mmCIF file of C-alpha atoms and ligand atoms in Angstrom:
data_model
loop_
_atom_site.group_PDB
_atom_site.id
_atom_site.type_symbol
_atom_site.label_atom_id
_atom_site.label_comp_id
_atom_site.label_asym_id
_atom_site.label_seq_id
_atom_site.Cartn_x
_atom_site.Cartn_y
_atom_site.Cartn_z
ATOM 1 C CA MET T 1 -0.031 -10.754 -22.341
ATOM 2 C CA ASN T 2 -1.316 -7.244 -22.537
ATOM 3 C CA PRO T 3 1.742 -5.788 -24.325
ATOM 4 C CA ARG T 4 0.991 -2.330 -22.497
ATOM 5 C CA LEU T 5 2.498 -3.786 -19.233
ATOM 6 C CA LYS T 6 5.771 -5.121 -20.721
ATOM 7 C CA GLU T 7 9.086 -3.704 -19.430
ATOM 8 C CA LYS T 8 7.171 -1.396 -16.825
ATOM 9 C CA ILE T 9 8.732 -0.273 -13.388
ATOM 10 C CA VAL T 10 6.447 -1.975 -10.964
ATOM 11 C CA VAL T 11 5.650 -0.856 -7.487
ATOM 12 C CA LEU T 12 4.177 -2.981 -4.771
ATOM 13 C CA ALA T 13 2.167 -0.632 -2.719
ATOM 14 C CA GLY T 14 0.056 0.027 0.523
ATOM 15 C CA GLY T 15 -1.092 3.579 1.206
ATOM 16 C CA VAL T 16 0.916 6.777 2.495
ATOM 17 C CA GLY T 17 4.415 5.366 2.352
ATOM 18 C CA ALA T 18 3.971 3.975 -1.394
ATOM 19 C CA ALA T 19 2.125 6.878 -2.445
ATOM 20 C CA LYS T 20 5.284 9.255 -0.977
ATOM 21 C CA LEU T 21 7.479 6.950 -3.212
ATOM 22 C CA LEU T 22 5.539 7.202 -6.472
ATOM 23 C CA LYS T 23 5.788 11.121 -5.989
ATOM 24 C CA GLY T 24 9.365 10.860 -6.336
ATOM 25 C CA LEU T 25 9.214 7.778 -8.898
ATOM 26 C CA VAL T 26 7.190 9.981 -11.313
ATOM 27 C CA LYS T 27 9.950 12.569 -11.255
ATOM 28 C CA VAL T 28 12.463 10.367 -12.574
ATOM 29 C CA THR T 29 10.596 7.981 -14.740
ATOM 30 C CA ASP T 30 7.788 8.662 -17.417
ATOM 31 C CA PRO T 31 4.188 7.924 -15.612
ATOM 32 C CA ALA T 32 3.444 5.815 -18.505
ATOM 33 C CA ASN T 33 6.219 3.392 -17.605
ATOM 34 C CA ILE T 34 5.041 2.723 -14.299
ATOM 35 C CA VAL T 35 2.691 0.138 -12.885
ATOM 36 C CA VAL T 36 1.588 0.224 -9.268
ATOM 37 C CA ILE T 37 -0.047 -2.914 -7.753
ATOM 38 C CA VAL T 38 -2.309 -1.807 -4.790
ATOM 39 C CA ASN T 39 -3.015 -3.674 -1.668
ATOM 40 C CA VAL T 40 -6.907 -4.180 -1.032
ATOM 41 C CA ALA T 41 -6.917 -5.713 1.827
ATOM 42 C CA ASP T 42 -7.649 -2.600 4.202
ATOM 43 C CA ASP T 43 -10.849 -2.314 1.897
ATOM 44 C CA THR T 44 -14.038 -1.742 3.905
ATOM 45 C CA SER T 45 -17.823 -1.509 3.656
ATOM 46 C CA LEU T 46 -19.661 1.403 5.625
ATOM 47 C CA HIS T 47 -22.871 2.988 4.968
ATOM 48 C CA GLY T 48 -23.319 0.610 2.111
ATOM 49 C CA LEU T 49 -20.204 1.957 0.195
ATOM 50 C CA ARG T 50 -17.278 0.203 -0.954
ATOM 51 C CA ILE T 51 -14.224 2.067 0.507
ATOM 52 C CA CYS T 52 -10.553 1.368 -0.894
ATOM 53 C CA PRO T 53 -8.304 3.489 1.016
ATOM 54 C CA ASP T 54 -4.853 2.457 -0.386
ATOM 55 C CA LEU T 55 -6.056 2.723 -4.167
ATOM 56 C CA ASP T 56 -7.493 5.993 -3.107
ATOM 57 C CA THR T 57 -4.579 7.111 -1.468
ATOM 58 C CA VAL T 58 -2.517 6.295 -4.390
ATOM 59 C CA THR T 59 -4.757 7.442 -6.721
ATOM 60 C CA TYR T 60 -5.513 10.956 -5.141
ATOM 61 C CA THR T 61 -1.719 11.507 -4.393
ATOM 62 C CA LEU T 62 -0.593 10.856 -8.476
ATOM 63 C CA ALA T 63 -3.498 13.221 -9.142
ATOM 64 C CA GLY T 64 -2.005 16.243 -6.987
ATOM 65 C CA GLU T 65 -5.337 15.815 -4.784
ATOM 66 C CA ILE T 66 -4.335 14.051 -1.675
ATOM 67 C CA ASN T 67 -4.769 15.816 1.686
ATOM 68 C CA THR T 68 -0.907 16.296 2.450
ATOM 69 C CA GLU T 69 -1.671 16.834 6.275
ATOM 70 C CA THR T 70 -3.217 13.447 6.677
ATOM 71 C CA GLY T 71 -1.902 11.568 3.855
ATOM 72 C CA TRP T 72 -5.206 10.021 3.242
ATOM 73 C CA GLY T 73 -8.588 11.897 2.014
ATOM 74 C CA LEU T 74 -8.777 14.911 -0.693
ATOM 75 C CA LYS T 75 -7.672 18.445 -0.125
ATOM 76 C CA ASN T 76 -9.983 21.029 -0.128
ATOM 77 C CA GLU T 77 -12.633 18.704 1.503
ATOM 78 C CA GLY T 78 -15.810 19.298 3.248
ATOM 79 C CA TRP T 79 -17.503 17.676 6.048
ATOM 80 C CA LYS T 80 -21.344 18.290 5.573
ATOM 81 C CA ALA T 81 -22.214 14.731 5.354
ATOM 82 C CA MET T 82 -20.116 13.751 8.276
ATOM 83 C CA GLU T 83 -22.212 16.495 10.436
ATOM 84 C CA MET T 84 -25.219 15.108 9.210
ATOM 85 C CA LEU T 85 -24.251 11.452 10.298
ATOM 86 C CA ASN T 86 -23.203 12.814 13.500
ATOM 87 C CA ARG T 87 -26.539 14.251 14.148
ATOM 88 C CA TYR T 88 -28.333 10.968 13.126
ATOM 89 C CA GLY T 89 -26.016 9.109 15.591
ATOM 90 C CA GLY T 90 -24.326 7.329 12.544
ATOM 91 C CA ILE T 91 -20.899 5.753 12.443
ATOM 92 C CA ASP T 92 -18.624 8.857 12.103
ATOM 93 C CA TRP T 93 -15.245 7.688 13.579
ATOM 94 C CA PHE T 94 -14.127 6.931 9.719
ATOM 95 C CA LYS T 95 -13.982 10.284 8.269
ATOM 96 C CA LEU T 96 -15.616 10.542 5.015
ATOM 97 C CA GLY T 97 -15.063 14.068 3.100
ATOM 98 C CA ASP T 98 -17.960 15.063 1.017
ATOM 99 C CA ARG T 99 -15.856 15.226 -2.283
ATOM 100 C CA ASP T 100 -14.235 12.021 -1.115
ATOM 101 C CA LEU T 101 -17.813 10.385 -0.718
ATOM 102 C CA GLY T 102 -18.209 10.997 -4.301
ATOM 103 C CA THR T 103 -15.858 8.567 -5.131
ATOM 104 C CA HIS T 104 -17.027 5.843 -3.050
ATOM 105 C CA LEU T 105 -20.637 6.533 -4.510
ATOM 106 C CA PHE T 106 -19.269 6.061 -7.909
ATOM 107 C CA ARG T 107 -17.382 2.997 -7.049
ATOM 108 C CA THR T 108 -19.933 1.293 -5.280
ATOM 109 C CA HIS T 109 -22.352 2.053 -8.160
ATOM 110 C CA ARG T 110 -20.362 0.775 -10.729
ATOM 111 C CA LEU T 111 -19.534 -2.403 -8.593
ATOM 112 C CA LEU T 112 -23.101 -3.051 -8.070
ATOM 113 C CA GLN T 113 -23.417 -2.725 -12.043
ATOM 114 C CA GLY T 114 -20.846 -5.913 -12.160
ATOM 115 C CA ALA T 115 -17.853 -3.916 -13.169
ATOM 116 C CA PRO T 116 -14.750 -5.482 -11.450
ATOM 117 C CA LEU T 117 -12.794 -3.454 -9.195
ATOM 118 C CA SER T 118 -9.742 -3.005 -11.599
ATOM 119 C CA THR T 119 -12.238 -1.239 -14.402
ATOM 120 C CA VAL T 120 -13.444 1.099 -11.707
ATOM 121 C CA THR T 121 -10.127 1.912 -10.478
ATOM 122 C CA ALA T 122 -8.824 2.821 -13.842
ATOM 123 C CA GLU T 123 -11.995 4.929 -14.627
ATOM 124 C CA ILE T 124 -11.251 6.614 -11.549
ATOM 125 C CA ALA T 125 -7.477 7.221 -12.285
ATOM 126 C CA ALA T 126 -8.625 8.103 -15.721
ATOM 127 C CA SER T 127 -10.676 10.759 -14.681
ATOM 128 C CA TRP T 128 -7.944 12.310 -12.616
ATOM 129 C CA LYS T 129 -5.789 12.006 -15.679
ATOM 130 C CA VAL T 130 -3.176 9.927 -14.008
ATOM 131 C CA ASP T 131 -0.745 8.424 -16.423
ATOM 132 C CA VAL T 132 0.671 5.676 -14.075
ATOM 133 C CA THR T 133 -1.549 2.242 -14.324
ATOM 134 C CA ILE T 134 -2.847 1.390 -10.919
ATOM 135 C CA LEU T 135 -3.988 -2.150 -10.330
ATOM 136 C CA PRO T 136 -5.864 -3.262 -7.440
ATOM 137 C CA VAL T 137 -3.787 -6.729 -6.728
ATOM 138 C CA SER T 138 -7.216 -8.450 -6.688
ATOM 139 C CA ASP T 139 -10.772 -7.863 -8.070
ATOM 140 C CA ASP T 140 -11.776 -10.134 -5.117
ATOM 141 C CA PRO T 141 -12.767 -8.929 -1.673
ATOM 142 C CA ILE T 142 -10.205 -9.679 0.860
ATOM 143 C CA ASN T 143 -11.065 -8.603 4.476
ATOM 144 C CA THR T 144 -8.045 -8.241 7.206
ATOM 145 C CA PHE T 145 -9.068 -9.348 10.529
ATOM 146 C CA ILE T 146 -6.780 -8.499 13.894
ATOM 147 C CA SER T 147 -7.021 -10.525 16.664
ATOM 148 C CA THR T 148 -6.869 -8.700 20.049
ATOM 149 C CA PRO T 149 -6.638 -10.203 23.732
ATOM 150 C CA ASP T 150 -9.082 -7.469 24.864
ATOM 151 C CA LEU T 151 -11.793 -6.899 21.949
ATOM 152 C CA GLY T 152 -11.247 -10.450 20.277
ATOM 153 C CA GLU T 153 -11.129 -10.458 16.443
ATOM 154 C CA ILE T 154 -11.863 -6.970 15.127
ATOM 155 C CA GLU T 155 -12.277 -5.700 11.357
ATOM 156 C CA PHE T 156 -9.047 -3.638 10.175
ATOM 157 C CA GLN T 157 -10.411 -0.308 10.279
ATOM 158 C CA ASP T 158 -11.748 -1.079 13.566
ATOM 159 C CA TYR T 159 -8.424 -1.492 14.781
ATOM 160 C CA PHE T 160 -6.593 0.846 12.522
ATOM 161 C CA VAL T 161 -8.974 4.167 12.632
ATOM 162 C CA ARG T 162 -11.383 3.597 15.569
ATOM 163 C CA HIS T 163 -8.837 2.174 17.841
ATOM 164 C CA GLN T 164 -6.124 4.187 16.312
ATOM 165 C CA HIS T 165 -3.858 1.146 16.310
ATOM 166 C CA ASN T 166 -3.046 1.379 20.083
ATOM 167 C CA ILE T 167 -4.176 -1.899 21.147
ATOM 168 C CA GLU T 168 -2.258 -5.188 21.584
ATOM 169 C CA VAL T 169 -2.363 -7.582 18.389
ATOM 170 C CA THR T 170 -1.790 -11.283 18.920
ATOM 171 C CA GLY T 171 -2.639 -12.308 15.135
ATOM 172 C CA VAL T 172 -3.713 -11.001 11.761
ATOM 173 C CA ARG T 173 -6.275 -12.972 9.331
ATOM 174 C CA PHE T 174 -6.647 -12.055 5.459
ATOM 175 C CA GLU T 175 -10.328 -13.587 4.922
ATOM 176 C CA GLY T 176 -10.857 -14.746 1.359
ATOM 177 C CA ILE T 177 -7.153 -14.787 0.676
ATOM 178 C CA ASP T 178 -6.788 -18.424 -0.301
ATOM 179 C CA THR T 179 -9.502 -18.013 -3.091
ATOM 180 C CA ALA T 180 -8.644 -14.599 -4.344
ATOM 181 C CA LEU T 181 -7.021 -14.454 -7.829
ATOM 182 C CA PRO T 182 -4.381 -11.949 -8.864
ATOM 183 C CA GLY T 183 -6.058 -9.076 -10.750
ATOM 184 C CA PRO T 184 -6.252 -8.968 -14.436
ATOM 185 C CA ASP T 185 -2.418 -8.051 -15.720
ATOM 186 C CA VAL T 186 -1.112 -8.276 -12.021
ATOM 187 C CA LEU T 187 0.812 -11.461 -12.724
ATOM 188 C CA ASP T 188 1.910 -10.336 -16.422
ATOM 189 C CA ALA T 189 3.191 -6.951 -14.741
ATOM 190 C CA LEU T 190 5.404 -8.630 -12.307
ATOM 191 C CA GLN T 191 6.898 -11.220 -14.869
ATOM 192 C CA TYR T 192 7.550 -8.913 -17.669
ATOM 193 C CA ALA T 193 8.666 -6.089 -15.599
ATOM 194 C CA SER T 194 12.257 -4.150 -16.021
ATOM 195 C CA GLY T 195 12.158 -3.608 -12.299
ATOM 196 C CA ILE T 196 10.172 -4.247 -9.211
ATOM 197 C CA ILE T 197 10.177 -2.048 -6.235
ATOM 198 C CA ILE T 198 8.357 -2.885 -2.749
ATOM 199 C CA ALA T 199 7.310 0.320 -1.156
ATOM 200 C CA PRO T 200 8.155 1.388 2.646
ATOM 201 C CA SER T 201 4.648 0.027 3.270
ATOM 202 C CA ASN T 202 3.913 -1.952 6.285
ATOM 203 C CA PRO T 203 5.226 -5.455 5.450
ATOM 204 C CA ILE T 204 2.544 -7.188 7.819
ATOM 205 C CA VAL T 205 -0.829 -5.429 6.613
ATOM 206 C CA SER T 206 0.116 -3.652 3.597
ATOM 207 C CA ILE T 207 2.567 -5.975 1.571
ATOM 208 C CA GLY T 208 1.796 -9.001 3.530
ATOM 209 C CA PRO T 209 -1.465 -9.657 1.881
ATOM 210 C CA ILE T 210 -0.219 -9.040 -1.598
ATOM 211 C CA LEU T 211 2.347 -11.688 -1.100
ATOM 212 C CA ALA T 212 -0.329 -14.104 0.184
ATOM 213 C CA ILE T 213 -2.428 -13.905 -3.040
ATOM 214 C CA PRO T 214 -1.742 -17.208 -4.646
ATOM 215 C CA GLY T 215 0.693 -17.030 -7.597
ATOM 216 C CA ILE T 216 2.310 -13.692 -6.478
ATOM 217 C CA THR T 217 5.208 -14.806 -4.035
ATOM 218 C CA GLU T 218 6.007 -17.478 -6.622
ATOM 219 C CA THR T 219 6.334 -14.910 -9.540
ATOM 220 C CA LEU T 220 8.352 -12.619 -7.164
ATOM 221 C CA LYS T 221 10.816 -15.527 -6.568
ATOM 222 C CA ALA T 222 11.395 -16.059 -10.394
ATOM 223 C CA ARG T 223 12.434 -12.391 -10.610
ATOM 224 C CA LYS T 224 14.289 -11.902 -7.204
ATOM 225 C CA ASP T 225 17.324 -10.215 -8.651
ATOM 226 C CA ASN T 226 15.101 -7.459 -10.132
ATOM 227 C CA VAL T 227 13.120 -6.877 -6.885
ATOM 228 C CA VAL T 228 14.120 -4.116 -4.476
ATOM 229 C CA ALA T 229 12.486 -3.423 -1.162
ATOM 230 C CA VAL T 230 12.409 -0.483 1.181
ATOM 231 C CA SER T 231 12.774 -0.902 4.742
ATOM 232 C CA GLY T 232 9.924 1.155 6.350
ATOM 233 C CA ILE T 233 11.604 0.985 9.857
ATOM 234 C CA VAL T 234 13.937 3.329 10.339
ATOM 235 C CA ASN T 235 16.117 3.496 13.389
ATOM 236 C CA GLY T 236 14.305 1.057 15.396
ATOM 237 C CA LYS T 237 10.771 2.839 14.295
ATOM 238 C CA ALA T 238 8.170 2.971 11.917
ATOM 239 C CA LEU T 239 7.860 6.416 10.365
ATOM 240 C CA LYS T 240 4.090 6.145 10.212
ATOM 241 C CA GLY T 241 1.409 3.951 11.354
ATOM 242 C CA PRO T 242 1.694 0.631 13.613
ATOM 243 C CA ALA T 243 4.492 -1.428 11.575
ATOM 244 C CA ALA T 244 6.875 -1.456 14.354
ATOM 245 C CA ARG T 245 4.349 -2.442 17.019
ATOM 246 C CA LEU T 246 2.719 -5.169 15.001
ATOM 247 C CA LEU T 247 6.568 -6.636 13.989
ATOM 248 C CA HIS T 248 7.089 -6.770 17.887
ATOM 249 C CA GLU T 249 4.014 -8.302 18.685
ATOM 250 C CA LEU T 250 3.926 -10.874 15.981
ATOM 251 C CA GLY T 251 7.313 -12.031 16.990
ATOM 252 C CA HIS T 252 9.645 -10.150 14.404
ATOM 253 C CA GLU T 253 12.973 -8.097 15.053
ATOM 254 C CA ILE T 254 11.828 -4.249 15.098
ATOM 255 C CA SER T 255 14.393 -3.356 12.384
ATOM 256 C CA PRO T 256 15.392 -3.273 8.896
ATOM 257 C CA VAL T 257 16.712 -6.888 9.311
ATOM 258 C CA GLY T 258 13.322 -8.158 10.569
ATOM 259 C CA VAL T 259 11.775 -6.727 7.552
ATOM 260 C CA ALA T 260 14.515 -8.101 5.352
ATOM 261 C CA ARG T 261 13.938 -11.513 6.657
ATOM 262 C CA ILE T 262 10.244 -11.123 5.844
ATOM 263 C CA TYR T 263 11.235 -10.646 2.342
ATOM 264 C CA SER T 264 14.238 -12.886 2.042
ATOM 265 C CA GLU T 265 12.617 -15.390 -0.473
ATOM 266 C CA ILE T 266 11.676 -12.451 -2.988
ATOM 267 C CA VAL T 267 14.145 -9.670 -2.906
ATOM 268 C CA GLY T 268 17.423 -9.631 -4.255
ATOM 269 C CA ASN T 269 18.281 -6.128 -3.238
ATOM 270 C CA PHE T 270 17.152 -4.310 0.263
ATOM 271 C CA VAL T 271 17.457 -0.604 0.830
ATOM 272 C CA ILE T 272 17.912 0.828 4.207
ATOM 273 C CA ASP T 273 18.570 4.192 5.998
ATOM 274 C CA ASN T 274 22.030 5.491 6.449
ATOM 275 C CA ILE T 275 21.091 5.726 10.204
ATOM 276 C CA ASP T 276 20.760 1.914 10.078
ATOM 277 C CA SER T 277 24.133 1.003 7.881
ATOM 278 C CA HIS T 278 25.394 -1.151 10.924
ATOM 279 C CA HIS T 279 22.837 -3.791 9.833
ATOM 280 C CA ILE T 280 24.069 -4.022 6.340
ATOM 281 C CA SER T 281 25.965 -7.116 7.282
ATOM 282 C CA SER T 282 23.448 -8.782 8.987
ATOM 283 C CA ILE T 283 21.214 -8.458 5.849
ATOM 284 C CA GLU T 284 23.658 -9.606 3.351
ATOM 285 C CA LYS T 285 24.116 -12.904 5.386
ATOM 286 C CA LEU T 286 20.367 -13.361 4.146
ATOM 287 C CA GLY T 287 21.407 -13.489 0.814
ATOM 288 C CA ILE T 288 20.563 -10.069 -0.067
ATOM 289 C CA ALA T 289 22.516 -7.237 -1.293
ATOM 290 C CA CYS T 290 22.166 -4.330 1.032
ATOM 291 C CA THR T 291 22.656 -0.422 0.114
ATOM 292 C CA ALA T 292 22.307 2.300 2.703
ATOM 293 C CA THR T 293 20.924 6.047 1.779
ATOM 294 C CA ASP T 294 18.712 8.715 3.096
ATOM 295 C CA THR T 295 15.231 6.830 2.835
ATOM 296 C CA VAL T 296 12.960 9.358 4.457
ATOM 297 C CA MET T 297 10.844 10.902 2.045
ATOM 298 C CA ILE T 298 9.957 14.450 3.786
ATOM 299 C CA ASP T 299 9.476 15.982 0.143
ATOM 300 C CA PRO T 300 9.167 14.976 -3.469
ATOM 301 C CA ILE T 301 13.011 15.909 -4.043
ATOM 302 C CA LYS T 302 14.026 13.468 -1.380
ATOM 303 C CA SER T 303 11.326 10.461 -2.860
ATOM 304 C CA ALA T 304 13.260 11.176 -6.266
ATOM 305 C CA ASN T 305 16.617 10.983 -4.911
ATOM 306 C CA LEU T 306 15.679 7.785 -3.230
ATOM 307 C CA CYS T 307 13.996 6.400 -6.461
ATOM 308 C CA SER T 308 17.242 7.591 -8.172
ATOM 309 C CA VAL T 309 19.069 4.583 -6.024
ATOM 310 C CA LEU T 310 16.337 2.193 -6.493
ATOM 311 C CA LEU T 311 16.217 2.295 -10.034
ATOM 312 C CA PRO T 312 19.763 0.944 -10.769
ATOM 313 C CA LEU T 313 19.623 -1.692 -8.321
ATOM 314 C CA CYS T 314 16.339 -3.463 -9.847
ATOM 315 C CA LEU T 315 16.914 -2.620 -13.284
ATOM 316 C CA SER T 316 20.645 -4.099 -13.045
ATOM 317 C CA GLU T 317 21.321 -5.920 -16.458
ATOM 318 C CA ALA T 318 23.529 -8.131 -14.513
ATOM 319 C CA SER T 319 20.798 -9.543 -12.477
ATOM 320 C CA THR T 320 18.268 -10.286 -15.429
HETATM 321 N N1 LIG P 401 -7.409 7.159 8.377
HETATM 322 C C1 LIG P 401 -7.797 7.540 9.693
HETATM 323 O O1 LIG P 401 -6.473 7.588 10.714
HETATM 324 N N2 LIG P 401 -8.906 8.308 10.260
HETATM 325 C C2 LIG P 401 -9.926 8.281 9.469
HETATM 326 O O2 LIG P 401 -11.031 8.930 9.651
HETATM 327 C C3 LIG P 401 -9.675 7.997 7.963
HETATM 328 C C4 LIG P 401 -10.527 7.759 6.997
HETATM 329 C C5 LIG P 401 -10.470 7.634 5.634
HETATM 330 C C6 LIG P 401 -11.333 7.708 4.683
HETATM 331 C C7 LIG P 401 -10.901 7.314 3.355
HETATM 332 C C8 LIG P 401 -9.803 6.862 3.023
HETATM 333 O O3 LIG P 401 -9.438 6.419 1.858
HETATM 334 C C9 LIG P 401 -8.840 6.731 4.050
HETATM 335 C C10 LIG P 401 -9.193 6.728 5.398
HETATM 336 N N3 LIG P 401 -8.199 6.706 6.380
HETATM 337 C C11 LIG P 401 -8.585 7.401 7.856
HETATM 338 C C12 LIG P 401 -6.917 6.289 6.351
HETATM 339 C C13 LIG P 401 -6.894 4.646 5.978
HETATM 340 O O4 LIG P 401 -7.972 4.142 6.800
HETATM 341 C C14 LIG P 401 -5.506 4.152 6.559
HETATM 342 O O5 LIG P 401 -4.559 4.852 6.476
HETATM 343 C C15 LIG P 401 -5.355 2.714 5.775
HETATM 344 O O6 LIG P 401 -6.425 2.082 5.685
HETATM 345 C C16 LIG P 401 -4.011 2.005 6.035
HETATM 346 O O7 LIG P 401 -3.361 1.728 5.049
#
């Protein structure tokens, strides 16, 4: 194994929710001691460019360059390229700022040269002097398709951005998942981690594809006592995005219990918000230790406080 990846705090991450958690984690842990394994199933190709929203959201956040209003894209962004696209009648519903476009141009060029996504991701992170190790969960392309009664099967970003996830969903399919390999270092990072945190990202479309890649769930099962997940459902709602609606439409309960059931094979510890503390006994009945705390990360201090609760739960020596 790569010795640089031994005994790290490993975070499984989607986009915005995970990025907020990481903002706090770097305040309470040496960034060089953190590895983040990031979803790639919402990656897309537009205008001939490879776009990796979750990787970029995590990288830009750790670089201090994220647009804090949207939670995605860069701050101090310009929109001249989008104005030109709009003039020509090109695809302009997926907003790519002028600075952000530079990232997609560089990534696409490097991928076309034959560099794996993990290498390009490390190059981009290094250019921003990000000390956290950012690993795409796979170097292989995985494409999420959403089944809808009204529009048939559509691509993820078509669902999420173009339709603002405001349509009924009957199914989710991750194309390429069965043959996707975990990225270099991903299984080692999990196997030799000191502790593993599952961020409060969408359990279906962000963490779901990470867990569906062959080898990952098996590795997590063996580390279960050192895995802690945070519920992204608080008081019956998702703090951001379509998690609540997706859970309901795909037959899950919209509550921390519904999320805990999805993770029951792979987590030993589950953290929910204080407002949901009445769910503790139902979660414990699943064989998962449950802790209630303030999970709403309205600022980096709140995120750091949450991470201070998470760390002892996943690092617990009794559980190794
Ligand atoms: N989300 C939007 O709601 N509208 C956009 O126009 C948009 C553009 C965009 C560009 C680059 C990027 O990295 C992310 C972008 N996102 C946009 C966010 C992204 O599509 C979603 O948040 C994730 O895919 C869900 O995790």
